[in-house]
């Protein structure tokens, strides 16, 4: 069972859910992420931009957000103490991007397991059965992970999308 989040964390996580809903509203996959610096400044916010046929399959919301935040923070020193809030558990690719850009903490809503229940075998969302905690556990530095949280709220953006 994940730990309880404080009101600030919950507000930021819900903001990632609103970004996911906006992404869906724009005709893209319903995922959203934001990166917050140690001082509380939102460094980046991104929806998913990987929808075929024109999207880039590497432009998941988390990857775009952490790359943008890294540049906004001026590099690794500016990322110390940063948190990635995301509407769904980061995949292996996005976990790697979070690791390499210096994210210190990940807070996510929808688990990979629950996401798979919603997407099934949809060709636009092939998934790994590889929790982000396992990816991070293989790294040389520690990344704190908190989730899943608000899974029912996060699932709402996916309902009826993957049909």
Short mmCIF file of N, CA and C in Angstrom, two decimals:
data_model
loop_
_atom_site.label_atom_id
_atom_site.label_comp_id
_atom_site.label_asym_id
_atom_site.label_seq_id
_atom_site.Cartn_x
_atom_site.Cartn_y
_atom_site.Cartn_z
N UNK A 1 0.84 -1.18 0.00
CA UNK A 1 0.00 0.00 0.00
C UNK A 1 0.88 1.24 0.00
N UNK A 2 0.67 2.16 -0.96
CA UNK A 2 1.51 3.36 -1.00
C UNK A 2 1.24 4.27 0.19
N UNK A 3 2.25 5.06 0.53
CA UNK A 3 2.09 5.98 1.65
C UNK A 3 1.07 7.06 1.29
N UNK A 4 0.61 7.74 2.29
CA UNK A 4 -0.34 8.82 2.10
C UNK A 4 0.41 10.07 1.65
N UNK A 5 -0.13 10.74 0.66
CA UNK A 5 0.48 11.98 0.19
C UNK A 5 -0.11 13.17 0.94
N UNK A 6 0.70 14.23 1.08
CA UNK A 6 0.17 15.44 1.69
C UNK A 6 -0.64 16.22 0.63
N UNK A 7 -1.29 17.27 1.06
CA UNK A 7 -2.18 18.04 0.18
C UNK A 7 -1.43 18.64 -1.00
N UNK A 8 -0.20 19.07 -0.79
CA UNK A 8 0.61 19.66 -1.87
C UNK A 8 0.90 18.61 -2.95
N UNK A 9 1.36 17.44 -2.52
CA UNK A 9 1.63 16.36 -3.48
C UNK A 9 0.36 15.96 -4.23
N UNK A 10 -0.74 15.84 -3.51
CA UNK A 10 -2.00 15.47 -4.16
C UNK A 10 -2.42 16.51 -5.20
N UNK A 11 -2.25 17.79 -4.88
CA UNK A 11 -2.61 18.84 -5.83
C UNK A 11 -1.75 18.75 -7.10
N UNK A 12 -0.47 18.50 -6.93
CA UNK A 12 0.42 18.39 -8.09
C UNK A 12 0.13 17.12 -8.90
N UNK A 13 -0.17 16.04 -8.21
CA UNK A 13 -0.52 14.81 -8.93
C UNK A 13 -1.81 15.01 -9.71
N UNK A 14 -2.78 15.66 -9.10
CA UNK A 14 -4.05 15.94 -9.82
C UNK A 14 -3.80 16.88 -11.00
N UNK A 15 -2.83 17.76 -10.87
CA UNK A 15 -2.48 18.62 -12.02
C UNK A 15 -1.99 17.76 -13.18
N UNK A 16 -1.21 16.72 -12.89
CA UNK A 16 -0.76 15.82 -13.96
C UNK A 16 -1.96 15.11 -14.60
N UNK A 17 -2.98 14.81 -13.81
CA UNK A 17 -4.19 14.18 -14.36
C UNK A 17 -4.93 15.15 -15.29
N UNK A 18 -4.94 16.44 -14.94
CA UNK A 18 -5.57 17.43 -15.81
C UNK A 18 -4.79 17.57 -17.13
N UNK A 19 -3.48 17.47 -17.06
CA UNK A 19 -2.67 17.51 -18.28
C UNK A 19 -2.99 16.29 -19.14
N UNK A 20 -3.17 15.13 -18.52
CA UNK A 20 -3.54 13.92 -19.26
C UNK A 20 -4.89 14.10 -19.95
N UNK A 21 -5.84 14.68 -19.24
CA UNK A 21 -7.16 14.91 -19.82
C UNK A 21 -7.07 15.89 -20.99
N UNK A 22 -6.25 16.92 -20.85
CA UNK A 22 -6.05 17.88 -21.94
C UNK A 22 -5.39 17.22 -23.14
N UNK A 23 -4.45 16.32 -22.87
CA UNK A 23 -3.80 15.59 -23.95
C UNK A 23 -4.82 14.77 -24.73
N UNK A 24 -5.68 14.10 -24.00
CA UNK A 24 -6.74 13.33 -24.66
C UNK A 24 -7.66 14.27 -25.45
N UNK A 25 -8.01 15.38 -24.86
CA UNK A 25 -8.87 16.35 -25.54
C UNK A 25 -8.27 16.87 -26.83
N UNK A 26 -6.94 16.87 -26.91
CA UNK A 26 -6.24 17.30 -28.11
C UNK A 26 -6.05 16.15 -29.10
N UNK A 27 -6.65 14.99 -28.79
CA UNK A 27 -6.55 13.84 -29.68
C UNK A 27 -5.30 13.00 -29.50
N UNK A 28 -4.65 13.16 -28.38
CA UNK A 28 -3.41 12.41 -28.10
C UNK A 28 -3.65 11.39 -26.99
N UNK A 29 -2.67 10.54 -26.78
CA UNK A 29 -2.79 9.56 -25.70
C UNK A 29 -2.95 10.28 -24.37
N UNK A 30 -3.78 9.75 -23.47
CA UNK A 30 -4.12 10.45 -22.23
C UNK A 30 -3.11 10.27 -21.09
N UNK A 31 -1.97 10.91 -21.26
CA UNK A 31 -0.92 10.87 -20.23
C UNK A 31 -0.44 12.30 -19.99
N UNK A 32 -0.10 12.61 -18.74
CA UNK A 32 0.40 13.93 -18.41
C UNK A 32 1.41 13.88 -17.28
N UNK A 33 2.38 14.78 -17.33
CA UNK A 33 3.45 14.82 -16.33
C UNK A 33 3.89 16.24 -16.07
N UNK A 34 4.45 16.45 -14.88
CA UNK A 34 5.12 17.70 -14.60
C UNK A 34 6.29 17.45 -13.68
N UNK A 35 7.26 18.34 -13.76
CA UNK A 35 8.46 18.25 -12.92
C UNK A 35 8.52 19.50 -12.07
N UNK A 36 8.73 19.28 -10.77
CA UNK A 36 8.77 20.37 -9.80
C UNK A 36 10.15 20.38 -9.13
N UNK A 37 10.75 21.54 -9.10
CA UNK A 37 12.06 21.71 -8.46
C UNK A 37 11.93 21.62 -6.94
N UNK A 38 13.06 21.50 -6.29
CA UNK A 38 13.08 21.39 -4.82
C UNK A 38 12.41 22.59 -4.16
N UNK A 39 12.46 23.77 -4.78
CA UNK A 39 11.86 24.96 -4.19
C UNK A 39 10.37 25.10 -4.52
N UNK A 40 9.80 24.12 -5.23
CA UNK A 40 8.39 24.15 -5.56
C UNK A 40 8.05 24.73 -6.92
N UNK A 41 9.04 25.24 -7.62
CA UNK A 41 8.84 25.80 -8.95
C UNK A 41 8.52 24.68 -9.94
N UNK A 42 7.46 24.86 -10.72
CA UNK A 42 7.16 23.90 -11.79
C UNK A 42 8.11 24.20 -12.95
N UNK A 43 8.99 23.26 -13.22
CA UNK A 43 9.99 23.44 -14.28
C UNK A 43 9.44 23.08 -15.65
N UNK A 44 8.52 22.12 -15.69
CA UNK A 44 8.00 21.65 -16.98
C UNK A 44 6.69 20.93 -16.77
N UNK A 45 5.88 20.95 -17.82
CA UNK A 45 4.61 20.24 -17.83
C UNK A 45 4.42 19.75 -19.26
N UNK A 46 4.00 18.48 -19.42
CA UNK A 46 3.87 17.93 -20.78
C UNK A 46 2.80 16.87 -20.84
N UNK A 47 2.10 16.88 -21.96
CA UNK A 47 1.20 15.79 -22.29
C UNK A 47 1.91 14.87 -23.26
N UNK A 48 1.25 13.80 -23.61
CA UNK A 48 1.83 12.82 -24.52
C UNK A 48 1.80 13.34 -25.95
N UNK A 49 2.85 13.08 -26.71
CA UNK A 49 2.93 13.50 -28.10
C UNK A 49 3.42 12.35 -28.97
N UNK A 50 2.94 11.14 -28.69
CA UNK A 50 3.45 9.99 -29.41
C UNK A 50 2.40 9.28 -30.26
N UNK A 51 1.24 9.89 -30.44
CA UNK A 51 0.17 9.24 -31.16
C UNK A 51 0.50 9.07 -32.64
N UNK A 52 0.46 7.84 -33.15
CA UNK A 52 0.68 7.60 -34.58
C UNK A 52 -0.43 8.25 -35.39
N UNK A 53 -0.26 8.54 -36.66
CA UNK A 53 0.93 8.24 -37.45
C UNK A 53 1.98 9.34 -37.42
N UNK A 54 1.62 10.56 -36.95
CA UNK A 54 2.56 11.67 -37.00
C UNK A 54 3.39 11.85 -35.75
N UNK A 55 2.96 11.30 -34.64
CA UNK A 55 3.67 11.47 -33.38
C UNK A 55 4.97 10.68 -33.34
N UNK A 56 5.80 11.03 -32.40
CA UNK A 56 7.08 10.36 -32.18
C UNK A 56 6.90 9.41 -31.00
N UNK A 57 7.11 8.10 -31.19
CA UNK A 57 6.86 7.15 -30.11
C UNK A 57 7.74 7.33 -28.88
N UNK A 58 8.77 8.16 -28.96
CA UNK A 58 9.59 8.41 -27.78
C UNK A 58 9.13 9.64 -27.01
N UNK A 59 8.09 10.31 -27.47
CA UNK A 59 7.65 11.55 -26.82
C UNK A 59 6.54 11.28 -25.81
N UNK A 60 6.81 10.37 -24.89
CA UNK A 60 5.89 10.15 -23.77
C UNK A 60 5.92 11.40 -22.90
N UNK A 61 4.84 11.63 -22.18
CA UNK A 61 4.72 12.82 -21.35
C UNK A 61 5.88 12.94 -20.36
N UNK A 62 6.24 11.83 -19.72
CA UNK A 62 7.31 11.87 -18.72
C UNK A 62 8.64 12.25 -19.35
N UNK A 63 8.96 11.65 -20.48
CA UNK A 63 10.23 11.93 -21.13
C UNK A 63 10.32 13.39 -21.56
N UNK A 64 9.26 13.91 -22.15
CA UNK A 64 9.25 15.31 -22.57
C UNK A 64 9.40 16.23 -21.36
N UNK A 65 8.67 15.93 -20.29
CA UNK A 65 8.71 16.78 -19.10
C UNK A 65 10.10 16.78 -18.46
N UNK A 66 10.72 15.62 -18.29
CA UNK A 66 12.03 15.61 -17.62
C UNK A 66 13.11 16.24 -18.48
N UNK A 67 13.05 16.05 -19.81
CA UNK A 67 14.04 16.67 -20.69
C UNK A 67 13.89 18.19 -20.68
N UNK A 68 12.65 18.67 -20.72
CA UNK A 68 12.40 20.11 -20.67
C UNK A 68 12.85 20.69 -19.32
N UNK A 69 12.54 19.97 -18.25
CA UNK A 69 12.93 20.43 -16.91
C UNK A 69 14.45 20.50 -16.77
N UNK A 70 15.13 19.51 -17.30
CA UNK A 70 16.59 19.47 -17.22
C UNK A 70 17.19 20.73 -17.86
N UNK A 71 16.67 21.09 -19.02
CA UNK A 71 17.15 22.31 -19.69
C UNK A 71 16.76 23.55 -18.89
N UNK A 72 15.54 23.61 -18.39
CA UNK A 72 15.07 24.77 -17.63
C UNK A 72 15.87 24.95 -16.33
N UNK A 73 16.27 23.83 -15.73
CA UNK A 73 17.01 23.87 -14.46
C UNK A 73 18.48 24.17 -14.66
N UNK A 74 18.94 24.18 -15.90
CA UNK A 74 20.34 24.47 -16.17
C UNK A 74 21.25 23.28 -15.96
N UNK A 75 20.70 22.08 -15.98
CA UNK A 75 21.52 20.88 -15.86
C UNK A 75 21.33 20.16 -14.54
N UNK A 76 22.25 19.26 -14.25
CA UNK A 76 22.08 18.36 -13.11
C UNK A 76 21.98 19.05 -11.75
N UNK A 77 22.71 20.13 -11.53
CA UNK A 77 22.66 20.80 -10.23
C UNK A 77 21.26 21.35 -9.96
N UNK A 78 20.60 21.84 -10.97
CA UNK A 78 19.26 22.38 -10.82
C UNK A 78 18.19 21.33 -10.61
N UNK A 79 18.53 20.07 -10.86
CA UNK A 79 17.56 18.98 -10.71
C UNK A 79 17.59 18.35 -9.33
N UNK A 80 18.55 18.72 -8.50
CA UNK A 80 18.65 18.16 -7.16
C UNK A 80 17.37 18.45 -6.39
N UNK A 81 16.75 17.41 -5.87
CA UNK A 81 15.52 17.55 -5.10
C UNK A 81 14.27 17.63 -5.93
N UNK A 82 14.37 17.39 -7.24
CA UNK A 82 13.21 17.50 -8.12
C UNK A 82 12.29 16.29 -8.01
N UNK A 83 11.01 16.52 -8.34
CA UNK A 83 10.01 15.46 -8.32
C UNK A 83 9.27 15.44 -9.64
N UNK A 84 9.09 14.24 -10.17
CA UNK A 84 8.27 14.00 -11.35
C UNK A 84 6.91 13.53 -10.88
N UNK A 85 5.86 14.29 -11.20
CA UNK A 85 4.48 13.89 -10.93
C UNK A 85 3.90 13.43 -12.25
N UNK A 86 3.31 12.24 -12.27
CA UNK A 86 2.84 11.72 -13.53
C UNK A 86 1.56 10.91 -13.39
N UNK A 87 0.74 11.00 -14.42
CA UNK A 87 -0.58 10.38 -14.40
C UNK A 87 -0.53 8.87 -14.43
N UNK A 88 0.58 8.32 -14.89
CA UNK A 88 0.74 6.86 -14.94
C UNK A 88 2.18 6.51 -14.61
N UNK A 89 2.37 5.30 -14.13
CA UNK A 89 3.71 4.84 -13.77
C UNK A 89 4.63 4.93 -14.98
N UNK A 90 5.81 5.51 -14.82
CA UNK A 90 6.72 5.63 -15.95
C UNK A 90 7.13 4.26 -16.51
N UNK A 91 7.14 4.17 -17.85
CA UNK A 91 7.61 2.95 -18.50
C UNK A 91 9.13 2.86 -18.36
N UNK A 92 9.72 1.82 -18.89
CA UNK A 92 11.17 1.64 -18.79
C UNK A 92 11.92 2.79 -19.45
N UNK A 93 11.45 3.24 -20.62
CA UNK A 93 12.10 4.34 -21.32
C UNK A 93 12.04 5.62 -20.49
N UNK A 94 10.87 5.93 -19.96
CA UNK A 94 10.70 7.16 -19.19
C UNK A 94 11.42 7.08 -17.84
N UNK A 95 11.47 5.90 -17.26
CA UNK A 95 12.23 5.72 -16.02
C UNK A 95 13.70 6.01 -16.27
N UNK A 96 14.21 5.52 -17.40
CA UNK A 96 15.60 5.82 -17.77
C UNK A 96 15.83 7.31 -17.94
N UNK A 97 14.90 7.98 -18.60
CA UNK A 97 15.03 9.43 -18.81
C UNK A 97 15.01 10.16 -17.46
N UNK A 98 14.13 9.74 -16.56
CA UNK A 98 14.08 10.36 -15.23
C UNK A 98 15.41 10.16 -14.50
N UNK A 99 15.94 8.96 -14.60
CA UNK A 99 17.22 8.64 -13.96
C UNK A 99 18.34 9.54 -14.51
N UNK A 100 18.45 9.58 -15.84
CA UNK A 100 19.56 10.30 -16.46
C UNK A 100 19.46 11.81 -16.32
N UNK A 101 18.26 12.34 -16.15
CA UNK A 101 18.12 13.79 -15.99
C UNK A 101 18.23 14.24 -14.53
N UNK A 102 18.31 13.30 -13.61
CA UNK A 102 18.56 13.66 -12.21
C UNK A 102 17.33 13.80 -11.34
N UNK A 103 16.19 13.29 -11.79
CA UNK A 103 14.99 13.31 -10.94
C UNK A 103 15.31 12.57 -9.65
N UNK A 104 14.88 13.11 -8.52
CA UNK A 104 15.13 12.47 -7.23
C UNK A 104 13.92 11.71 -6.69
N UNK A 105 12.74 12.05 -7.21
CA UNK A 105 11.52 11.44 -6.66
C UNK A 105 10.48 11.34 -7.77
N UNK A 106 9.73 10.25 -7.77
CA UNK A 106 8.64 10.05 -8.73
C UNK A 106 7.37 9.78 -7.94
N UNK A 107 6.31 10.51 -8.28
CA UNK A 107 4.99 10.29 -7.69
C UNK A 107 4.05 10.02 -8.86
N UNK A 108 3.43 8.84 -8.85
CA UNK A 108 2.57 8.51 -9.99
C UNK A 108 1.19 8.06 -9.52
N UNK A 109 0.24 8.18 -10.46
CA UNK A 109 -1.14 7.84 -10.17
C UNK A 109 -1.44 6.39 -10.58
N UNK A 110 -1.57 6.14 -11.85
CA UNK A 110 -2.02 4.86 -12.38
C UNK A 110 -0.85 3.88 -12.49
N UNK A 111 -1.00 2.69 -11.90
CA UNK A 111 0.07 1.68 -11.99
C UNK A 111 0.12 1.10 -13.40
N UNK A 112 1.26 0.59 -13.78
CA UNK A 112 1.42 -0.09 -15.07
C UNK A 112 0.44 -1.24 -15.18
N UNK A 113 0.23 -1.96 -14.10
CA UNK A 113 -0.71 -3.09 -14.09
C UNK A 113 -2.13 -2.61 -14.39
N UNK A 114 -2.57 -1.56 -13.74
CA UNK A 114 -3.92 -1.04 -13.97
C UNK A 114 -4.03 -0.45 -15.38
N UNK A 115 -2.98 0.19 -15.86
CA UNK A 115 -2.98 0.72 -17.22
C UNK A 115 -3.19 -0.40 -18.23
N UNK A 116 -2.49 -1.50 -18.04
CA UNK A 116 -2.64 -2.64 -18.94
C UNK A 116 -4.07 -3.17 -18.95
N UNK A 117 -4.73 -3.16 -17.80
CA UNK A 117 -6.13 -3.56 -17.74
C UNK A 117 -7.00 -2.65 -18.62
N UNK A 118 -6.64 -1.37 -18.68
CA UNK A 118 -7.42 -0.40 -19.46
C UNK A 118 -7.09 -0.44 -20.95
N UNK A 119 -5.83 -0.69 -21.28
CA UNK A 119 -5.42 -0.65 -22.69
C UNK A 119 -5.49 -2.00 -23.38
N UNK A 120 -5.43 -3.07 -22.59
CA UNK A 120 -5.39 -4.40 -23.20
C UNK A 120 -4.18 -4.52 -24.11
N UNK A 121 -4.39 -5.13 -25.27
CA UNK A 121 -3.26 -5.31 -26.19
C UNK A 121 -3.32 -4.28 -27.33
N UNK A 122 -3.79 -3.09 -27.04
CA UNK A 122 -3.90 -2.04 -28.04
C UNK A 122 -2.53 -1.80 -28.67
N UNK A 123 -2.45 -1.79 -30.00
CA UNK A 123 -1.15 -1.65 -30.67
C UNK A 123 -0.45 -0.32 -30.42
N UNK A 124 -1.19 0.71 -30.00
CA UNK A 124 -0.55 2.00 -29.73
C UNK A 124 0.03 2.09 -28.32
N UNK A 125 -0.18 1.06 -27.51
CA UNK A 125 0.36 1.10 -26.15
C UNK A 125 0.91 -0.26 -25.74
N UNK A 126 1.92 -0.76 -26.49
CA UNK A 126 2.54 -2.00 -26.01
C UNK A 126 3.25 -1.68 -24.70
N UNK A 127 3.13 -2.56 -23.75
CA UNK A 127 3.65 -2.23 -22.42
C UNK A 127 4.65 -3.27 -21.95
N UNK A 128 5.51 -2.85 -21.07
CA UNK A 128 6.42 -3.75 -20.37
C UNK A 128 5.78 -4.09 -19.03
N UNK A 129 5.98 -5.29 -18.59
CA UNK A 129 5.59 -5.62 -17.23
C UNK A 129 6.84 -5.41 -16.37
N UNK A 130 7.20 -4.15 -16.24
CA UNK A 130 8.45 -3.78 -15.58
C UNK A 130 8.21 -2.51 -14.75
N UNK A 131 7.91 -2.67 -13.48
CA UNK A 131 7.66 -1.49 -12.63
C UNK A 131 8.86 -0.56 -12.58
N UNK A 132 8.57 0.74 -12.48
CA UNK A 132 9.66 1.72 -12.46
C UNK A 132 10.60 1.49 -11.28
N UNK A 133 10.07 0.97 -10.18
CA UNK A 133 10.94 0.70 -9.02
C UNK A 133 12.05 -0.29 -9.38
N UNK A 134 11.72 -1.26 -10.22
CA UNK A 134 12.73 -2.24 -10.63
C UNK A 134 13.78 -1.60 -11.52
N UNK A 135 13.38 -0.71 -12.42
CA UNK A 135 14.34 0.00 -13.26
C UNK A 135 15.27 0.83 -12.39
N UNK A 136 14.68 1.62 -11.48
CA UNK A 136 15.50 2.48 -10.63
C UNK A 136 16.41 1.68 -9.70
N UNK A 137 15.98 0.52 -9.28
CA UNK A 137 16.79 -0.31 -8.37
C UNK A 137 18.10 -0.74 -9.00
N UNK A 138 18.17 -0.72 -10.32
CA UNK A 138 19.39 -1.12 -11.02
C UNK A 138 20.39 0.02 -11.18
N UNK A 139 19.98 1.23 -10.81
CA UNK A 139 20.85 2.39 -10.97
C UNK A 139 21.82 2.57 -9.81
N UNK A 140 22.72 3.50 -9.99
CA UNK A 140 23.74 3.77 -8.98
C UNK A 140 23.30 4.83 -7.98
N UNK A 141 22.18 5.48 -8.25
CA UNK A 141 21.68 6.45 -7.29
C UNK A 141 20.22 6.14 -6.99
N UNK A 142 19.80 6.56 -5.83
CA UNK A 142 18.46 6.23 -5.34
C UNK A 142 17.44 7.26 -5.85
N UNK A 143 16.31 6.75 -6.32
CA UNK A 143 15.17 7.59 -6.68
C UNK A 143 14.01 7.11 -5.84
N UNK A 144 13.41 7.99 -5.07
CA UNK A 144 12.25 7.64 -4.26
C UNK A 144 11.02 7.52 -5.16
N UNK A 145 10.21 6.51 -4.93
CA UNK A 145 9.01 6.29 -5.74
C UNK A 145 7.81 6.20 -4.82
N UNK A 146 6.76 6.91 -5.19
CA UNK A 146 5.52 6.88 -4.43
C UNK A 146 4.36 6.66 -5.41
N UNK A 147 3.68 5.58 -5.23
CA UNK A 147 2.55 5.28 -6.10
C UNK A 147 2.24 3.80 -6.06
N UNK A 148 1.12 3.41 -6.53
CA UNK A 148 0.12 4.24 -7.20
C UNK A 148 -0.75 5.01 -6.21
N UNK A 149 -1.28 6.13 -6.70
CA UNK A 149 -2.21 6.98 -5.96
C UNK A 149 -3.32 7.40 -6.92
N UNK A 150 -4.51 7.61 -6.42
CA UNK A 150 -5.62 8.17 -7.21
C UNK A 150 -5.89 7.37 -8.48
N UNK A 151 -5.77 6.04 -8.40
CA UNK A 151 -5.90 5.24 -9.62
C UNK A 151 -7.26 5.39 -10.29
N UNK A 152 -8.32 5.45 -9.53
CA UNK A 152 -9.63 5.60 -10.15
C UNK A 152 -9.75 6.94 -10.88
N UNK A 153 -9.25 7.99 -10.27
CA UNK A 153 -9.26 9.30 -10.92
C UNK A 153 -8.42 9.28 -12.19
N UNK A 154 -7.26 8.66 -12.12
CA UNK A 154 -6.36 8.60 -13.27
C UNK A 154 -6.95 7.75 -14.40
N UNK A 155 -7.67 6.71 -14.04
CA UNK A 155 -8.26 5.81 -15.04
C UNK A 155 -9.32 6.52 -15.88
N UNK A 156 -9.96 7.55 -15.33
CA UNK A 156 -11.05 8.23 -16.03
C UNK A 156 -10.63 8.75 -17.41
N UNK A 157 -9.42 9.27 -17.54
CA UNK A 157 -8.95 9.80 -18.82
C UNK A 157 -8.77 8.71 -19.87
N UNK A 158 -8.65 7.46 -19.42
CA UNK A 158 -8.42 6.34 -20.34
C UNK A 158 -9.71 5.63 -20.74
N UNK A 159 -10.76 5.84 -19.98
CA UNK A 159 -11.99 5.11 -20.24
C UNK A 159 -12.53 5.45 -21.62
N UNK A 160 -12.72 4.40 -22.44
CA UNK A 160 -13.23 4.55 -23.79
C UNK A 160 -12.20 4.98 -24.82
N UNK A 161 -10.98 5.25 -24.39
CA UNK A 161 -9.94 5.72 -25.34
C UNK A 161 -9.33 4.56 -26.12
N UNK A 162 -9.06 3.47 -25.48
CA UNK A 162 -8.31 2.35 -26.06
C UNK A 162 -9.22 1.30 -26.71
N UNK A 163 -10.24 1.73 -27.40
CA UNK A 163 -11.16 0.78 -28.05
C UNK A 163 -10.90 0.69 -29.54
#
